[in-house]
Amino acid sequence: MANSPAQGITVPQLHIESMADGASRIELLGNWNLIALEHRVAELTSQLAAFSSNSAIQWDLRGIDIMDHAGAMVLWRAWGRQRAANLVLKPEHEMMFSHLAPAMPAPAQVPRDWLRPLVVMGQKLLGVIDHFSAVLMLLGQVMLDAAFLIRKPYSIPWREISANVYRTGAQALGITALVGFLVGVVLSYLSAQQLKLFGADAFIINILGISVVRELGPVLAAILIAGRSGSAITAQLGVMRVTQELDAMVVMGIPHTLRLILPKMIALAISMPLIVLWTNAIALIGGMVSANAELGIGYIYFLSSLPDAVPVENLWLGLGKGVVFGFLIALVACHFGLRIEPNTESLGVGTTSAVVTSITVVIIVDAIFAILFKDIGIG
Amino acid sequence: MAENIIEIKGLWTKFGDHVVHRDIDLSVRRGEIMSLVGGSGSGKTTMLRQMLGLERPTKGEVRAFGVSLHAGDGEARRRLRNRWGMLFQEGALFSALTVFDNVALPMRELRTLDEDLIHDLVMLKLDMVGIEARHASKMPSDLSGGMIKRIALARALALEPELLFLDEPTAGLDPDRSESFVTLIKDLHRDLNLTVVMVTHDLDTLVSLSTRVAVLCDQRLEIVGTLDEVVGNPHPFIRNFFMGERGRRALEVVQAVKDVMSMT
């Protein structure tokens, strides 16, 4: 059998002789397969290229032990994509050349398109519009589902809602506490340095209270939840799309907005304000610890003057933001999850866009809140 | 030539307390098509994964081309991966790459071939498995199951392997396509001097391709032999497998072909 490895991997070689009548004869020896050729392709190709134009050469391939398509292709290209005129070879190698028969046409050059940047920009714009209309449609569908549930309260998916509250709320307590505490400590420490200059130590409570309860608590919690639960929602829906689970639900007559999306939105709208409350509390504790260490403000004093320094409207505003942020994060994450196509790259891109978009949306909406409620709770 | 490409000695596989393989010895000879057969959950695919080095034996040794898959020389093992190709059940094409890039990937990984040569070789491989050039720029998600199998086969053959593993090559194909896929494998086996190890429970595929059949049953290797030898075995699983309605029909066809051959 020709394909025995007992002969070992022998190096592919060219053996050139000039004959009496001026013609040359090239004998090929060794193994002309991919393993043997691997590191010598460039070298052999350039050696062979020197003979490519000469049709009087006799090619003797009988000395080749093993040949595969890669070896045959190297020779074929050297011969200008045709069979050499004078060629002898072993019969078992004949079929390696049979598949090569038609010379493949070179791929056509695509002419440069000067309008391309404009087209790309237009496509991007249309993409954004498409996203907006899809989100709007999803929102409409969810509202219809909510109306349906109000009319038929027995079909409210309680289990899904409670599972999602647990996953997005209870399981996020650790990370939000850690981040909240550290931000409280840092904020309090840096403010204390400035306040000491003016001897306005007691105002640390106002600064911490207003900034954490009104602004930092809701936004920090929203960013963390967007990264944690938003990406999870997108990935989950995306994988369900890839594995056709969404289609299976539709076939069974279970609308996935009702069973998957609405529960997630309701659950996040419930758990977000709770997480905001929790983050506020921990951040204030962090700030209190730091204020005690830096400015010597006692814990009892801090806690008793907090209600005077921070009007309670700020708390309601912060919690209200939490509800809206939670709803928006779920909406954006579900929207991107439903658009994922059945391939791995789309899953990664979709998850990234979901997180980036939901954080951006949260910050934009936060700015709108700041303008709308500028007269409430401060001043 | 009685040269063994794969040699398995005293193989045990355990997942936790669950024993999949119990003291199995098996060798695959050069040039043959070996089929692994067994009921669901009998460890056929795990056996294939053992041969590929994707699982680690709990006890025992697996050698391919004389190289142990889990001990010794890392470089020898790396070279080994250029000598075999695997066709996964669902194709396992990289979904983020086009058909062309999927087949070109193993060649590009060698980092010694120039892009022109790779282009020609990829087109040749696609042609060999019957995929037209116009499909080369498509993404795997745009293709049918049959085409994905063919392209996955082209990718498995990209580095001119001597050994080809097939996991359920005809599962999920309609009878017509699975027939033509079997013919394709048969032709490639003949033309490229391949050794093939195949897991299947499709009897038609089994009967028309196998040189030898290995039956896995109750964690052990029940019998290894030619189809005739295996069919004659009285083990209840084997009787059930081959002598059921479907099995008899598949075997009758073979017998009829043999009769015709002997008459002419």
XYZ file of C-alpha atoms in Angstrom:
643
model
C 0.000 0.000 0.000
C 1.363 3.351 -0.973
C 0.179 5.193 2.058
C 2.306 3.436 4.623
C 3.939 5.562 7.275
C 6.589 2.882 7.737
C 8.738 4.874 5.315
C 8.505 7.820 7.701
C 7.999 11.411 6.662
C 10.442 11.961 3.869
C 11.163 15.412 2.587
C 9.641 16.418 -0.754
C 12.395 16.919 -3.302
C 13.010 18.080 -6.854
C 15.598 16.273 -8.898
C 16.533 18.048 -12.150
C 18.507 16.450 -14.987
C 19.347 17.902 -18.370
C 19.096 15.388 -21.191
C 21.160 15.085 -24.348
C 18.630 16.841 -26.616
C 18.553 19.946 -24.421
C 15.272 19.131 -22.760
C 15.136 18.717 -18.996
C 13.597 16.037 -16.932
C 12.351 16.757 -13.424
C 11.929 13.928 -11.027
C 9.924 14.461 -7.863
C 10.776 12.380 -4.829
C 9.608 11.936 -1.278
C 6.224 12.659 0.217
C 4.110 15.368 -1.373
C 1.469 15.598 1.289
C 0.434 18.409 3.595
C 2.391 17.201 6.612
C 5.633 16.991 4.672
C 4.993 20.168 2.676
C 3.822 22.238 5.605
C 7.000 24.262 6.118
C 8.361 24.034 2.583
C 5.469 25.228 0.467
C 6.936 28.657 -0.300
C 10.367 27.252 -1.129
C 9.073 24.500 -3.426
C 6.598 26.831 -5.113
C 9.382 29.228 -6.056
C 11.577 26.340 -7.274
C 8.741 24.984 -9.385
C 7.864 28.423 -10.720
C 11.180 28.524 -12.576
C 9.999 25.679 -14.832
C 6.378 26.616 -15.240
C 6.685 28.262 -18.649
C 8.691 25.459 -20.231
C 6.374 22.872 -21.764
C 9.219 20.681 -23.018
C 10.044 19.492 -19.524
C 9.324 15.903 -18.689
C 7.761 15.506 -15.279
C 8.360 12.206 -13.546
C 6.166 11.753 -10.488
C 6.777 8.036 -10.067
C 9.218 8.641 -7.232
C 6.557 10.153 -5.009
C 5.593 7.897 -2.115
C 2.583 9.709 -0.733
C 0.615 12.414 -2.404
C -2.545 14.199 -1.337
C -4.611 17.063 -2.682
C -2.387 19.715 -1.160
C 0.651 18.290 -2.949
C -1.259 17.882 -6.180
C -2.519 21.454 -5.894
C 1.006 22.859 -5.473
C 2.077 21.085 -8.687
C -1.113 22.004 -10.503
C -0.563 25.680 -9.769
C 3.054 25.429 -10.864
C 1.862 24.043 -14.197
C -0.478 27.007 -14.669
C -3.630 25.172 -13.618
C -3.402 22.520 -16.266
C -1.893 19.127 -16.677
C 1.773 19.182 -17.684
C 2.310 17.999 -21.256
C 4.847 15.299 -20.517
C 3.820 13.668 -17.299
C 4.300 10.203 -15.886
C 2.928 9.227 -12.515
C 1.805 6.272 -10.453
C -1.735 5.146 -11.294
C -2.908 5.549 -7.694
C -1.965 9.222 -7.792
C -3.930 9.796 -10.975
C -7.173 10.534 -9.151
C -5.580 13.316 -7.106
C -5.501 15.327 -10.313
C -8.941 14.320 -11.518
C -10.771 16.652 -9.135
C -8.579 19.530 -10.211
C -9.700 19.394 -13.823
C -11.625 22.642 -14.258
C -9.450 25.706 -13.859
C -11.245 27.861 -11.359
C -12.054 31.421 -12.457
C -10.459 34.199 -10.455
C -12.959 36.017 -8.242
C -14.206 39.215 -9.898
C -12.864 42.490 -8.517
C -15.580 44.522 -6.857
C -15.377 48.141 -8.082
C -14.979 50.741 -5.376
C -18.222 52.376 -4.337
C -17.807 56.049 -3.450
C -21.311 56.309 -2.036
C -20.564 53.586 0.464
C -20.074 55.839 3.559
C -23.392 57.533 2.832
C -25.110 54.181 2.433
C -23.613 52.906 5.691
C -24.767 56.041 7.509
C -28.256 55.699 6.084
C -28.393 52.051 7.092
C -27.296 52.940 10.635
C -30.024 55.585 10.865
C -32.643 53.175 9.569
C -31.354 50.653 12.120
C -31.952 53.105 14.963
C -35.458 53.894 13.686
C -36.091 50.174 13.406
C -35.011 49.677 17.021
C -37.313 52.458 18.190
C -40.334 51.103 16.375
C -39.611 47.566 17.634
C -39.369 48.800 21.234
C -42.607 50.711 20.758
C -44.328 47.618 19.412
C -43.031 45.528 22.289
C -44.271 48.142 24.735
C -47.685 48.154 23.056
C -47.877 44.381 23.178
C -46.933 44.363 26.849
C -49.636 46.950 27.583
C -52.218 44.838 25.776
C -51.060 41.852 27.824
C -51.345 43.875 31.018
C -54.889 44.889 30.081
C -55.664 41.239 29.402
C -54.330 40.276 32.823
C -56.415 42.948 34.545
C -59.513 41.467 32.952
C -58.488 37.896 33.742
C -56.503 38.124 36.974
C -56.380 34.320 37.410
C -53.854 34.076 34.558
C -51.322 36.446 36.126
C -48.003 34.546 36.073
C -47.250 34.866 39.775
C -44.581 32.178 39.846
C -42.555 33.788 37.075
C -42.841 37.199 38.723
C -41.721 35.923 42.107
C -38.858 33.910 40.590
C -37.677 37.009 38.755
C -37.950 39.193 41.845
C -35.784 36.702 43.676
C -33.222 36.509 40.868
C -32.991 40.217 40.093
C -33.571 41.475 43.639
C -32.603 39.115 46.430
C -29.566 37.744 44.634
C -28.304 41.265 43.865
C -28.207 42.361 47.519
C -24.546 41.436 48.025
C -23.031 43.300 45.111
C -25.171 46.427 45.569
C -24.293 46.515 49.273
C -20.563 46.273 48.569
C -20.590 48.986 45.899
C -22.983 51.206 47.876
C -20.889 51.003 51.042
C -17.645 51.858 49.249
C -19.176 54.770 47.349
C -20.629 56.099 50.629
C -17.243 55.880 52.328
C -15.409 57.587 49.465
C -17.995 60.332 49.002
C -18.080 61.102 52.720
C -14.285 61.087 53.032
C -13.741 63.461 50.086
C -16.536 65.835 51.154
C -15.206 65.880 54.712
C -11.821 67.115 53.466
C -13.493 70.132 51.803
C -15.968 70.850 54.613
C -13.204 70.872 57.210
C -11.698 73.897 55.414
C -14.837 75.932 56.051
C -15.641 74.481 59.427
C -18.993 73.352 58.021
C -18.705 69.810 59.382
C -22.410 69.323 60.082
C -23.309 69.814 56.400
C -21.824 66.417 55.611
C -25.240 65.009 56.514
C -27.012 67.217 53.963
C -24.495 66.467 51.211
C -24.507 62.730 51.786
C -28.234 62.496 52.390
C -29.367 64.437 49.323
C -26.806 63.023 46.901
C -27.228 59.407 47.935
C -31.000 59.295 48.401
C -31.933 61.456 45.443
C -29.292 60.602 42.861
C -26.524 58.123 43.586
C -28.581 55.347 45.124
C -31.025 54.949 42.210
C -28.387 55.414 39.496
C -25.805 53.095 41.092
C -28.401 50.411 41.633
C -29.695 50.820 38.077
C -26.228 50.513 36.547
C -25.451 47.416 38.585
C -28.795 45.798 37.801
C -28.481 46.674 34.102
C -25.109 44.922 33.996
C -26.239 41.986 36.069
C -29.885 41.260 35.273
C -30.146 43.081 31.937
C -27.411 40.982 30.366
C -28.870 37.812 31.888
C -32.319 38.566 30.433
C -30.899 39.251 26.962
C -28.758 36.122 27.009
C -31.623 33.967 28.259
C -34.072 35.147 25.602
C -31.316 34.929 22.974
C -30.499 31.330 23.787
C -34.203 30.503 23.821
C -34.424 31.972 20.333
C -31.380 29.969 19.178
C -32.744 26.709 20.568
C -36.224 27.434 19.140
C -37.777 27.452 22.612
C -39.542 30.729 21.787
C -41.070 29.134 18.696
C -42.141 26.152 20.787
C -43.984 28.488 23.174
C -45.764 30.235 20.305
C -46.817 26.874 18.864
C -48.253 25.841 22.215
C -50.278 29.045 22.212
C -48.331 30.660 25.061
C -47.610 34.272 24.060
C -44.025 34.927 25.135
C -44.686 38.574 25.932
C -47.163 37.372 28.537
C -45.073 34.592 30.032
C -41.507 35.828 29.639
C -41.401 39.561 29.123
C -44.204 41.011 31.215
C -43.157 39.049 34.349
C -39.586 40.307 33.941
C -40.740 43.906 33.620
C -43.074 43.663 36.605
C -40.424 41.865 38.641
C -37.743 44.471 37.916
C -40.206 47.294 38.609
C -40.830 45.678 42.015
C -37.282 44.749 42.921
C -35.534 47.903 41.683
C -37.047 50.308 44.268
C -36.279 47.777 46.984
C -32.698 47.530 45.772
C -32.541 51.341 45.663
C -33.714 51.508 49.275
C -31.131 48.933 50.276
C -28.320 50.680 48.382
C -29.298 54.020 49.945
C -29.191 52.542 53.441
C -25.830 50.852 52.992
C -24.281 53.903 51.289
C -25.459 56.125 54.140
C -23.997 53.686 56.681
C -20.693 53.808 54.770
C -20.824 57.603 54.748
C -21.698 57.675 58.439
C -18.749 55.465 59.359
C -16.412 57.633 57.327
C -17.851 60.891 58.737
C -17.408 59.561 62.248
C -13.771 58.725 61.589
C -12.920 61.950 59.731
C -15.053 64.601 61.439
C -15.998 62.926 64.714
C -19.725 63.091 63.997
C -21.548 60.640 66.255
C -23.831 57.952 64.846
C -26.828 59.034 66.927
C -26.434 62.650 65.882
C -26.051 61.653 62.220
C -29.184 59.534 62.216
C -31.312 61.976 64.187
C -30.491 64.944 61.962
C -30.885 63.006 58.702
C -34.708 63.489 58.483
C -34.281 67.266 58.930
C -31.493 67.511 56.366
C -33.201 65.396 53.708
C -36.903 66.123 53.036
C -38.815 62.886 52.569
C -39.809 63.868 48.993
C -36.273 62.955 47.963
C -36.803 59.395 49.078
C -40.079 59.102 47.143
C -38.400 60.604 44.095
C -35.520 58.115 44.364
C -37.850 55.144 44.722
C -39.980 56.381 41.814
C -36.875 56.553 39.673
C -36.119 52.998 40.750
C -39.474 51.765 39.421
C -38.994 53.539 36.085
C -35.368 52.410 35.717
C -36.275 48.798 36.486
C -39.028 48.841 33.893
C -36.746 50.415 31.266
C -33.877 47.994 31.903
C -36.226 45.043 31.457
C -37.751 46.568 28.322
C -34.383 47.219 26.655
C -32.966 43.824 27.664
C -36.031 41.962 26.382
C -35.993 43.945 23.147
C -32.382 42.983 22.394
C -32.954 39.413 23.540
C -35.779 38.931 21.052
C -33.665 40.266 18.180
C -30.809 37.820 18.605
C -30.129 35.693 15.556
C -29.204 32.023 15.778
C -25.432 32.378 15.871
C -22.845 32.853 18.587
C -21.622 36.270 17.472
C -25.086 37.787 17.526
C -25.523 36.615 21.112
C -22.400 38.478 22.230
C -23.243 41.625 20.272
C -26.854 41.603 21.504
C -25.878 41.240 25.154
C -23.316 44.020 24.940
C -25.758 46.377 23.201
C -28.437 45.598 25.762
C -26.205 46.576 28.683
C -24.774 49.680 27.001
C -28.173 50.855 25.786
C -29.951 50.289 29.086
C -27.264 52.178 31.052
C -27.459 55.050 28.545
C -31.241 55.094 28.732
C -31.107 55.104 32.538
C -28.799 58.123 32.584
C -30.861 60.039 30.008
C -34.054 59.387 31.939
C -32.289 60.401 35.140
C -31.452 63.759 33.543
C -35.084 64.208 32.526
C -36.149 63.480 36.122
C -33.654 66.062 37.401
C -35.211 68.746 35.189
C -38.838 67.804 35.816
C -38.501 67.656 39.608
C -36.071 70.500 40.156
C -38.464 72.272 42.527
C -39.227 69.291 44.719
C -37.286 68.194 47.796
C -34.416 70.660 47.586
C -34.106 74.294 48.527
C -2.011 -4.859 6.320
C -2.702 -5.472 9.996
C -1.444 -2.148 11.215
C -3.433 -0.560 14.021
C -4.263 3.141 13.750
C -6.049 3.277 17.072
C -5.370 1.046 20.002
C -7.423 1.038 23.182
C -6.209 -1.049 26.080
C -8.110 -1.694 29.314
C -10.215 1.442 29.009
C -12.414 2.471 31.920
C -14.545 5.586 31.824
C -16.435 6.782 34.868
C -18.507 9.909 35.344
C -18.730 10.187 39.113
C -20.004 6.784 40.215
C -21.505 5.992 36.857
C -19.389 3.503 34.887
C -19.623 4.026 31.127
C -16.879 1.710 29.894
C -15.599 -1.315 31.782
C -12.228 -2.669 30.711
C -12.505 -2.265 26.937
C -9.872 -3.370 24.414
C -10.324 -2.313 20.827
C -8.104 -1.656 17.854
C -8.876 -0.004 14.541
C -6.889 -1.210 11.537
C -5.595 0.971 8.737
C -8.000 1.414 5.880
C -11.098 -0.063 7.474
C -14.448 1.476 8.328
C -15.190 0.588 11.926
C -18.705 1.192 13.201
C -19.509 1.576 16.871
C -22.986 0.348 17.707
C -24.930 0.241 20.952
C -28.170 1.278 22.586
C -28.755 4.885 23.647
C -26.552 5.768 26.565
C -24.225 2.842 25.984
C -21.246 5.173 25.620
C -20.715 5.130 21.853
C -20.165 8.845 21.561
C -18.077 8.853 24.738
C -15.924 6.146 23.149
C -15.450 8.380 20.118
C -14.546 11.273 22.392
C -12.014 9.044 24.139
C -10.386 8.267 20.794
C -10.190 11.989 20.059
C -8.713 12.794 23.441
C -11.740 14.909 24.437
C -12.314 12.730 27.495
C -9.758 11.361 29.884
C -9.779 7.621 30.628
C -10.348 6.768 34.296
C -8.044 3.827 33.731
C -6.335 2.382 30.688
C -4.763 3.881 27.606
C -5.790 5.179 24.197
C -3.168 5.418 21.457
C -3.620 6.868 17.995
C -0.900 6.422 15.357
C 1.186 4.904 18.155
C 1.039 8.112 20.214
C -0.585 8.058 23.637
C -3.310 10.708 23.832
C -2.713 11.639 27.441
C 0.901 10.948 28.244
C 4.200 12.112 26.908
C 5.173 14.400 24.111
C 2.954 17.453 23.608
C 4.427 18.194 20.184
C 3.651 14.667 18.962
C 0.077 15.118 20.144
C -0.199 18.455 18.369
C 0.952 16.873 15.111
C -1.591 14.133 15.647
C -4.398 16.650 15.300
C -3.334 17.310 11.728
C -3.679 13.636 10.899
C -7.307 13.166 11.845
C -10.590 14.917 11.170
C -13.895 14.773 12.993
C -17.430 15.243 11.720
C -19.611 16.235 14.671
C -23.235 15.204 14.769
C -24.601 18.707 14.301
C -21.657 19.767 12.157
C -20.250 22.164 14.790
C -19.447 24.739 12.128
C -18.312 28.052 13.594
C -21.483 30.090 13.325
C -19.626 33.397 13.167
C -17.597 32.375 10.076
C -18.648 31.876 6.462
C -18.551 28.460 4.817
C -15.261 29.345 3.147
C -13.638 30.541 6.384
C -14.843 27.462 8.221
C -13.015 25.160 5.826
C -10.017 27.501 5.560
C -9.590 27.814 9.331
C -7.538 24.641 9.948
C -5.326 25.453 6.946
C -4.762 29.020 8.124
C -3.877 27.682 11.571
C -0.838 25.973 10.037
C 0.425 29.491 9.232
C 2.624 28.214 6.415
C 0.243 28.185 3.437
C -0.358 31.319 1.419
C -3.878 32.656 0.966
C -4.046 31.788 -2.764
C -3.220 28.153 -2.160
C -5.717 28.036 0.703
C -8.374 29.478 -1.589
C -7.762 26.789 -4.211
C -7.673 24.001 -1.635
C -10.890 25.145 0.054
C -12.682 25.295 -3.285
C -11.367 21.829 -4.093
C -12.603 20.419 -0.783
C -16.012 22.029 -1.226
C -16.175 20.595 -4.736
C -15.266 17.140 -3.422
C -18.188 17.129 -0.995
C -20.556 18.492 -3.627
C -20.975 22.083 -2.436
C -21.155 24.655 -5.214
C -18.826 27.656 -5.182
C -21.725 30.104 -4.849
C -22.434 28.804 -1.335
C -18.905 29.574 -0.126
C -19.696 33.056 1.154
C -22.865 32.053 3.031
C -23.151 31.782 6.790
C -23.864 28.369 8.334
C -27.222 29.599 9.700
C -28.450 30.112 6.110
C -27.859 26.487 5.119
C -29.829 23.270 5.394
C -28.792 20.403 7.661
C -27.552 18.298 4.757
C -25.313 21.065 3.453
C -23.955 21.749 6.934
C -22.943 18.095 7.209
C -21.183 18.235 3.859
C -19.344 21.421 4.747
C -18.385 20.002 8.135
C -17.021 16.988 6.260
C -15.022 19.295 3.989
C -13.607 20.973 7.092
C -12.777 17.598 8.629
C -10.891 16.737 5.425
C -9.143 20.117 5.190
C -5.777 18.941 6.475
C -5.724 15.751 4.385
C -6.246 13.439 7.353
C -5.632 9.708 7.289
C -8.247 9.046 9.940
C -11.807 10.318 9.907
C -14.270 10.181 12.814
C -17.984 10.389 12.084
C -20.612 10.875 14.777
C -24.031 9.847 13.436
C -23.197 10.924 9.883
C -26.706 10.416 8.531
C -28.801 11.441 11.538
C -31.248 14.201 10.657
C -30.967 13.729 6.892
C -33.832 12.572 4.712
C -33.411 9.095 3.144
C -32.363 10.469 -0.226
C -29.699 12.769 1.226
C -28.475 10.194 3.687
C -28.071 7.776 0.766
C -25.981 10.281 -1.158
C -23.990 11.135 1.969
C -23.185 7.452 2.458
C -22.050 7.239 -1.164
C -19.903 10.325 -0.638
C -18.215 8.810 2.405
C -17.686 5.565 0.526
C -16.040 7.378 -2.404
C -13.837 9.486 -0.171
C -12.814 6.423 1.815
C -11.747 4.694 -1.387
C -10.078 7.673 -3.045
C -8.212 9.095 -0.068
C -7.194 5.815 1.621
C -9.017 6.910 4.746
C -9.498 4.965 7.911
C -12.955 5.706 9.295
C -14.392 5.295 12.784
C -18.110 5.877 12.869
C -20.851 5.975 15.489
C -24.258 5.266 14.048
C -27.538 3.655 14.809
C -28.850 3.936 11.303
C -28.871 0.364 10.014
C -28.697 1.258 6.342
C -25.594 3.355 6.925
C -24.098 0.647 9.072
C -24.716 -2.109 6.572
C -23.539 -0.228 3.522
C -20.328 1.217 4.984
C -18.881 -0.968 7.726
C -15.869 -3.187 7.275
C -16.114 -4.207 10.901
C -18.656 -3.541 13.616
C -18.015 -3.128 17.343
C -21.016 -3.558 19.635
C -21.023 -1.752 22.990
C -23.475 -3.142 25.496
C -23.734 -3.130 29.308
C -20.531 -1.072 29.642
C -18.516 -3.702 27.784
C -17.471 -4.357 24.242
C -19.706 -7.294 23.381
C -18.182 -8.306 20.054
C -15.978 -6.931 17.280
C -16.120 -8.466 13.850
C -17.467 -8.305 10.337
C -21.153 -7.728 9.892
C -21.814 -11.435 9.319
C -19.993 -12.426 12.497
C -21.829 -9.823 14.558
C -25.254 -10.689 13.189
C -24.706 -14.348 14.154
C -24.072 -13.424 17.790
C -26.837 -14.629 20.141
C -26.629 -11.683 22.599
C -30.156 -10.373 23.186
C -29.308 -6.744 22.358
C -27.691 -7.740 19.069
C -30.590 -10.036 18.143
C -32.959 -7.201 18.873
C -30.923 -4.662 16.968
C -30.374 -6.646 13.793
C -33.256 -9.083 13.794
C -35.973 -6.507 14.435
C -38.176 -5.530 11.526
C -35.891 -2.726 10.348
C -32.731 -4.723 10.824
C -33.939 -7.687 8.801
C -34.978 -5.437 5.953
C -31.568 -3.763 5.815
C -29.794 -7.124 5.918
C -32.047 -8.629 3.242
C -30.962 -5.939 0.828
C -27.319 -6.778 1.476
C -27.979 -10.476 1.048
C -29.789 -9.841 -2.216
C -26.887 -7.762 -3.526
C -24.441 -10.488 -2.512
C -26.518 -13.136 -4.287
C -26.580 -11.113 -7.458
C -22.826 -10.566 -7.232
C -22.150 -14.278 -6.777
C -24.332 -15.165 -9.753
C -22.536 -12.890 -12.167
